[in-house]
Short mmCIF file of C-alpha atoms in Angstrom, two decimals:
data_model
loop_
_atom_site.label_atom_id
_atom_site.label_comp_id
_atom_site.label_asym_id
_atom_site.label_seq_id
_atom_site.Cartn_x
_atom_site.Cartn_y
_atom_site.Cartn_z
CA GLY K 1476 -1.90 7.18 16.30
CA ALA K 1477 -3.95 7.60 13.19
CA VAL K 1478 -6.59 4.95 12.53
CA VAL K 1479 -8.51 4.26 9.34
CA SER K 1480 -11.56 2.02 9.51
CA GLN K 1481 -12.65 0.17 6.38
CA HIS K 1482 -15.89 -1.76 5.99
CA PRO K 1483 -16.88 -4.34 5.14
CA SER K 1484 -13.90 -6.66 5.60
CA TRP K 1485 -15.27 -9.02 3.05
CA VAL K 1486 -18.26 -9.16 0.77
CA ILE K 1487 -19.70 -11.65 -1.68
CA CYS K 1488 -22.09 -10.33 -4.29
CA LYS K 1489 -23.82 -11.57 -7.38
CA SER K 1490 -22.64 -10.53 -10.81
CA GLY K 1491 -24.39 -7.37 -11.96
CA THR K 1492 -25.01 -5.92 -8.52
CA SER K 1493 -23.25 -2.97 -6.91
CA VAL K 1494 -21.14 -2.96 -3.78
CA LYS K 1495 -20.16 -0.01 -1.59
CA ILE K 1496 -17.00 0.06 0.52
CA GLU K 1497 -16.51 2.68 3.24
CA CYS K 1498 -13.30 4.18 4.50
CA ARG K 1499 -13.28 6.39 7.59
CA SER K 1500 -10.50 8.24 9.31
CA LEU K 1501 -11.37 7.92 12.99
CA ASP K 1502 -9.15 10.40 14.78
CA PHE K 1503 -7.88 12.78 12.14
CA GLN K 1504 -9.09 14.71 9.16
CA ALA K 1505 -8.04 13.15 5.89
CA THR K 1506 -7.33 15.78 3.30
CA THR K 1507 -6.77 13.12 0.69
CA MET K 1508 -7.89 9.52 0.39
CA PHE K 1509 -6.59 6.86 -1.93
CA TRP K 1510 -8.09 3.63 -3.22
CA TYR K 1511 -5.97 0.66 -4.21
CA ARG K 1512 -6.73 -2.78 -5.54
CA GLN K 1513 -4.54 -5.80 -5.10
CA PHE K 1514 -4.81 -9.06 -7.00
CA PRO K 1515 -3.45 -12.23 -5.39
CA LYS K 1516 0.32 -12.30 -5.11
CA GLN K 1517 0.63 -8.88 -6.72
CA SER K 1518 1.45 -5.39 -5.56
CA LEU K 1519 -0.97 -2.59 -4.78
CA MET K 1520 -2.19 -0.59 -7.74
CA LEU K 1521 -3.54 2.90 -7.16
CA MET K 1522 -7.02 3.29 -8.60
CA ALA K 1523 -7.88 6.86 -7.68
CA THR K 1524 -7.13 9.79 -5.44
CA SER K 1525 -9.88 11.85 -3.87
CA ASN K 1526 -9.94 15.14 -2.04
CA GLU K 1527 -12.84 16.20 0.13
CA GLY K 1528 -15.52 17.97 -1.82
CA SER K 1529 -14.02 17.47 -5.24
CA LYS K 1530 -14.11 14.84 -7.94
CA ALA K 1531 -11.74 11.93 -7.71
CA THR K 1532 -8.72 11.68 -9.97
CA TYR K 1533 -8.55 8.26 -11.56
CA GLU K 1534 -5.41 6.50 -12.69
CA GLN K 1535 -5.04 5.58 -16.30
CA GLY K 1536 -7.03 2.52 -17.22
CA VAL K 1537 -9.46 2.73 -14.30
CA GLU K 1538 -13.08 3.09 -15.36
CA LYS K 1539 -14.55 6.03 -13.48
CA ASP K 1540 -18.12 5.00 -14.28
CA LYS K 1541 -17.53 1.57 -12.83
CA PHE K 1542 -15.64 2.58 -9.71
CA LEU K 1543 -17.52 5.50 -8.20
CA ILE K 1544 -15.68 7.38 -5.49
CA ASN K 1545 -17.32 9.87 -3.16
CA HIS K 1546 -15.37 11.90 -0.62
CA ALA K 1547 -18.16 13.83 1.03
CA SER K 1548 -16.38 14.77 4.23
CA LEU K 1549 -12.90 14.97 5.69
CA THR K 1550 -13.42 11.65 7.44
CA LEU K 1551 -15.32 9.52 4.94
CA SER K 1552 -14.71 8.23 1.45
CA THR K 1553 -16.67 5.52 -0.32
CA LEU K 1554 -15.91 3.31 -3.28
CA THR K 1555 -18.85 1.81 -5.14
CA VAL K 1556 -18.18 -0.98 -7.58
CA THR K 1557 -21.09 -0.80 -10.01
CA SER K 1558 -22.39 -3.75 -12.01
CA ALA K 1559 -19.73 -5.96 -10.53
CA HIS K 1560 -18.37 -8.89 -12.50
CA PRO K 1561 -16.11 -11.78 -11.47
CA GLU K 1562 -13.05 -9.97 -12.84
CA ASP K 1563 -13.66 -7.23 -10.26
CA SER K 1564 -12.99 -9.72 -7.49
CA SER K 1565 -9.98 -8.39 -5.65
CA PHE K 1566 -8.67 -6.99 -2.38
CA TYR K 1567 -9.48 -3.28 -2.11
CA ILE K 1568 -7.52 -1.10 0.32
CA CYS K 1569 -8.07 2.53 1.18
CA SER K 1570 -5.51 4.94 2.53
CA ALA K 1571 -5.95 8.32 4.13
CA ARG K 1572 -3.49 11.16 4.33
CA GLY K 1573 -3.72 13.87 6.94
CA ALA K 1574 -1.57 16.90 7.51
CA ARG K 1575 0.29 15.27 10.33
CA TRP K 1576 0.16 11.51 10.03
CA GLY K 1577 1.30 10.71 6.53
CA TYR K 1578 -0.38 7.68 5.01
CA THR K 1579 -2.59 5.37 7.04
CA PHE K 1580 -4.12 2.26 5.52
CA GLY K 1581 -7.48 0.63 6.14
CA SER K 1582 -7.78 -3.07 6.87
CA GLY K 1583 -8.91 -3.89 3.36
CA THR K 1584 -12.03 -5.38 1.78
CA ARG K 1585 -12.03 -8.70 -0.01
CA LEU K 1586 -14.63 -8.59 -2.76
CA THR K 1587 -15.79 -11.80 -4.39
CA VAL K 1588 -18.22 -11.56 -7.28
CA VAL K 1589 -20.03 -14.79 -8.13
CA GLU C 1226 6.21 7.62 -15.04
CA LEU C 1227 7.62 6.55 -11.70
CA LYS C 1228 8.73 2.95 -11.52
CA VAL C 1229 9.64 1.17 -8.32
CA GLU C 1230 11.40 -2.16 -8.46
CA GLN C 1231 12.29 -4.52 -5.69
CA ASN C 1232 14.61 -7.46 -5.65
CA PRO C 1233 14.49 -10.19 -5.00
CA LEU C 1234 10.84 -10.95 -5.62
CA PHE C 1235 11.06 -14.11 -3.55
CA LEU C 1236 13.44 -14.84 -0.74
CA SER C 1237 13.72 -18.00 1.28
CA MET C 1238 16.21 -17.91 4.07
CA GLN C 1239 17.12 -19.83 7.14
CA GLU C 1240 16.57 -18.57 10.63
CA GLY C 1241 19.55 -16.76 12.02
CA LYS C 1242 20.83 -15.55 8.64
CA ASN C 1243 21.14 -11.97 7.39
CA TYR C 1244 19.83 -10.63 4.12
CA THR C 1245 18.99 -7.42 2.30
CA ILE C 1246 16.02 -6.42 0.14
CA TYR C 1247 16.66 -3.71 -2.43
CA CYS C 1248 14.28 -1.05 -3.69
CA ASN C 1249 15.16 1.03 -6.76
CA TYR C 1250 13.06 3.86 -8.09
CA SER C 1251 13.21 5.87 -11.28
CA THR C 1252 12.32 9.46 -10.33
CA THR C 1253 13.76 11.90 -7.85
CA SER C 1254 12.11 11.56 -4.48
CA ASP C 1255 13.25 11.88 -0.91
CA ARG C 1256 10.37 10.11 0.76
CA LEU C 1257 10.29 6.37 0.90
CA TYR C 1258 8.20 3.97 2.95
CA TRP C 1259 8.51 0.33 3.88
CA TYR C 1260 5.49 -1.83 4.67
CA ARG C 1261 4.85 -5.38 5.75
CA GLN C 1262 1.84 -7.40 4.58
CA ASP C 1263 0.76 -10.72 6.05
CA PRO C 1264 -1.44 -13.03 3.96
CA GLY C 1265 -5.00 -11.75 3.72
CA LYS C 1266 -4.16 -8.60 5.66
CA SER C 1267 -3.62 -4.96 4.90
CA LEU C 1268 -0.35 -3.07 5.22
CA GLU C 1269 1.61 -2.48 8.39
CA SER C 1270 3.90 0.53 8.35
CA LEU C 1271 7.52 -0.29 9.15
CA PHE C 1272 9.63 2.74 8.28
CA VAL C 1273 9.35 6.22 6.84
CA LEU C 1274 12.57 7.60 5.35
CA LEU C 1275 12.48 11.30 4.62
CA SER C 1276 15.96 12.36 3.63
CA ASN C 1277 19.13 11.24 1.95
CA GLY C 1278 21.21 9.08 4.26
CA ALA C 1279 18.29 8.33 6.57
CA VAL C 1280 18.68 5.12 8.53
CA LYS C 1281 16.06 3.64 10.81
CA GLN C 1282 16.07 0.45 12.84
CA GLU C 1283 13.39 -1.50 14.62
CA GLY C 1284 14.30 -4.85 16.11
CA ARG C 1285 15.86 -7.07 13.46
CA LEU C 1286 14.98 -4.71 10.60
CA MET C 1287 16.97 -1.72 9.41
CA ALA C 1288 16.11 0.52 6.49
CA SER C 1289 18.25 3.08 4.72
CA LEU C 1290 17.80 5.57 1.91
CA ASP C 1291 20.25 6.88 -0.70
CA THR C 1292 18.37 9.45 -2.74
CA LYS C 1293 21.29 10.07 -5.08
CA ALA C 1294 21.37 6.43 -6.09
CA ARG C 1295 17.56 6.23 -5.87
CA LEU C 1296 17.98 3.19 -3.71
CA SER C 1297 16.62 2.00 -0.41
CA THR C 1298 17.53 -1.16 1.42
CA LEU C 1299 15.77 -3.21 4.07
CA HIS C 1300 18.25 -5.30 6.01
CA ILE C 1301 17.20 -8.29 8.06
CA THR C 1302 19.49 -9.40 10.85
CA ALA C 1303 19.37 -12.89 12.36
CA ALA C 1304 16.02 -13.70 10.78
CA VAL C 1305 13.29 -15.37 12.80
CA HIS C 1306 10.17 -17.16 11.55
CA ASP C 1307 7.89 -14.30 12.60
CA LEU C 1308 9.43 -12.12 9.93
CA SER C 1309 7.91 -14.23 7.16
CA ALA C 1310 5.69 -11.85 5.17
CA THR C 1311 5.63 -9.79 1.99
CA TYR C 1312 7.55 -6.53 2.18
CA PHE C 1313 6.78 -3.53 0.01
CA CYS C 1314 8.62 -0.31 -0.51
CA ALA C 1315 6.69 2.70 -1.75
CA VAL C 1316 7.84 6.05 -3.07
CA ASP C 1317 6.08 9.36 -2.64
CA LEU C 1318 6.24 11.96 -5.38
CA SER C 1319 6.93 15.60 -4.81
CA PHE C 1320 4.87 18.00 -2.78
CA GLY C 1321 1.66 18.88 -4.49
CA ASN C 1322 1.44 15.47 -6.11
CA GLU C 1323 1.62 13.17 -3.13
CA LYS C 1324 0.66 9.61 -3.84
CA LEU C 1325 2.42 6.36 -3.19
CA THR C 1326 3.76 4.14 -5.92
CA PHE C 1327 4.46 0.67 -4.65
CA GLY C 1328 7.27 -1.66 -5.49
CA THR C 1329 6.70 -5.16 -6.75
CA GLY C 1330 7.01 -6.66 -3.29
CA THR C 1331 9.37 -9.25 -1.83
CA ARG C 1332 7.87 -12.42 -0.42
CA LEU C 1333 10.07 -13.50 2.43
CA THR C 1334 9.91 -16.99 3.88
CA ILE C 1335 12.00 -17.82 6.92
CA ILE C 1336 12.79 -21.51 7.25
CA PRO C 1337 13.38 -22.91 10.72
#
């Protein structure tokens, strides 16, 4: 079946620094990738949708300059949290959609900003 | 704007009992997904329902979809402790605008 690899699984960073999270589709080409964030005991909120080779589409209220998304190939998308602050601490999950497999989710990244 | 609501938000039930989680959504869609999430983990796909009247079963879980009522149900039969988790439904919009909107989630606790 379809597998999406997400790294790192967890990261702790200092306030003001940037953090990059990678999402790779291992055995299929992902035409579209999605980035979600999830606060404790809450649901998943879609942050942005990205298609290979084009700019990401951000959901309302998501700062595009803070959450940089790059979808350079059909198997890789990255999310960079720039100038991270404690309020950015959250669980970030990527999802990839291929022509055949529907939605496949990565294992998630727990970001803690101190 | 698509809204997806689940109820109950919290459910505590005894082992061996049956119960149903409900998922209502506000916009026409015929593609609905159910996921399970364990604490600290990502999502595990349970069911994909792609048409009105679709019913799928896996073990003690059964999901159904009524697109006319904009309602999906996840039925748990003879619950066991291993089913304790948070369950999410998610709705996919129409072709050309595919993206999942998640429900509020139902935190299920099975008591021995």
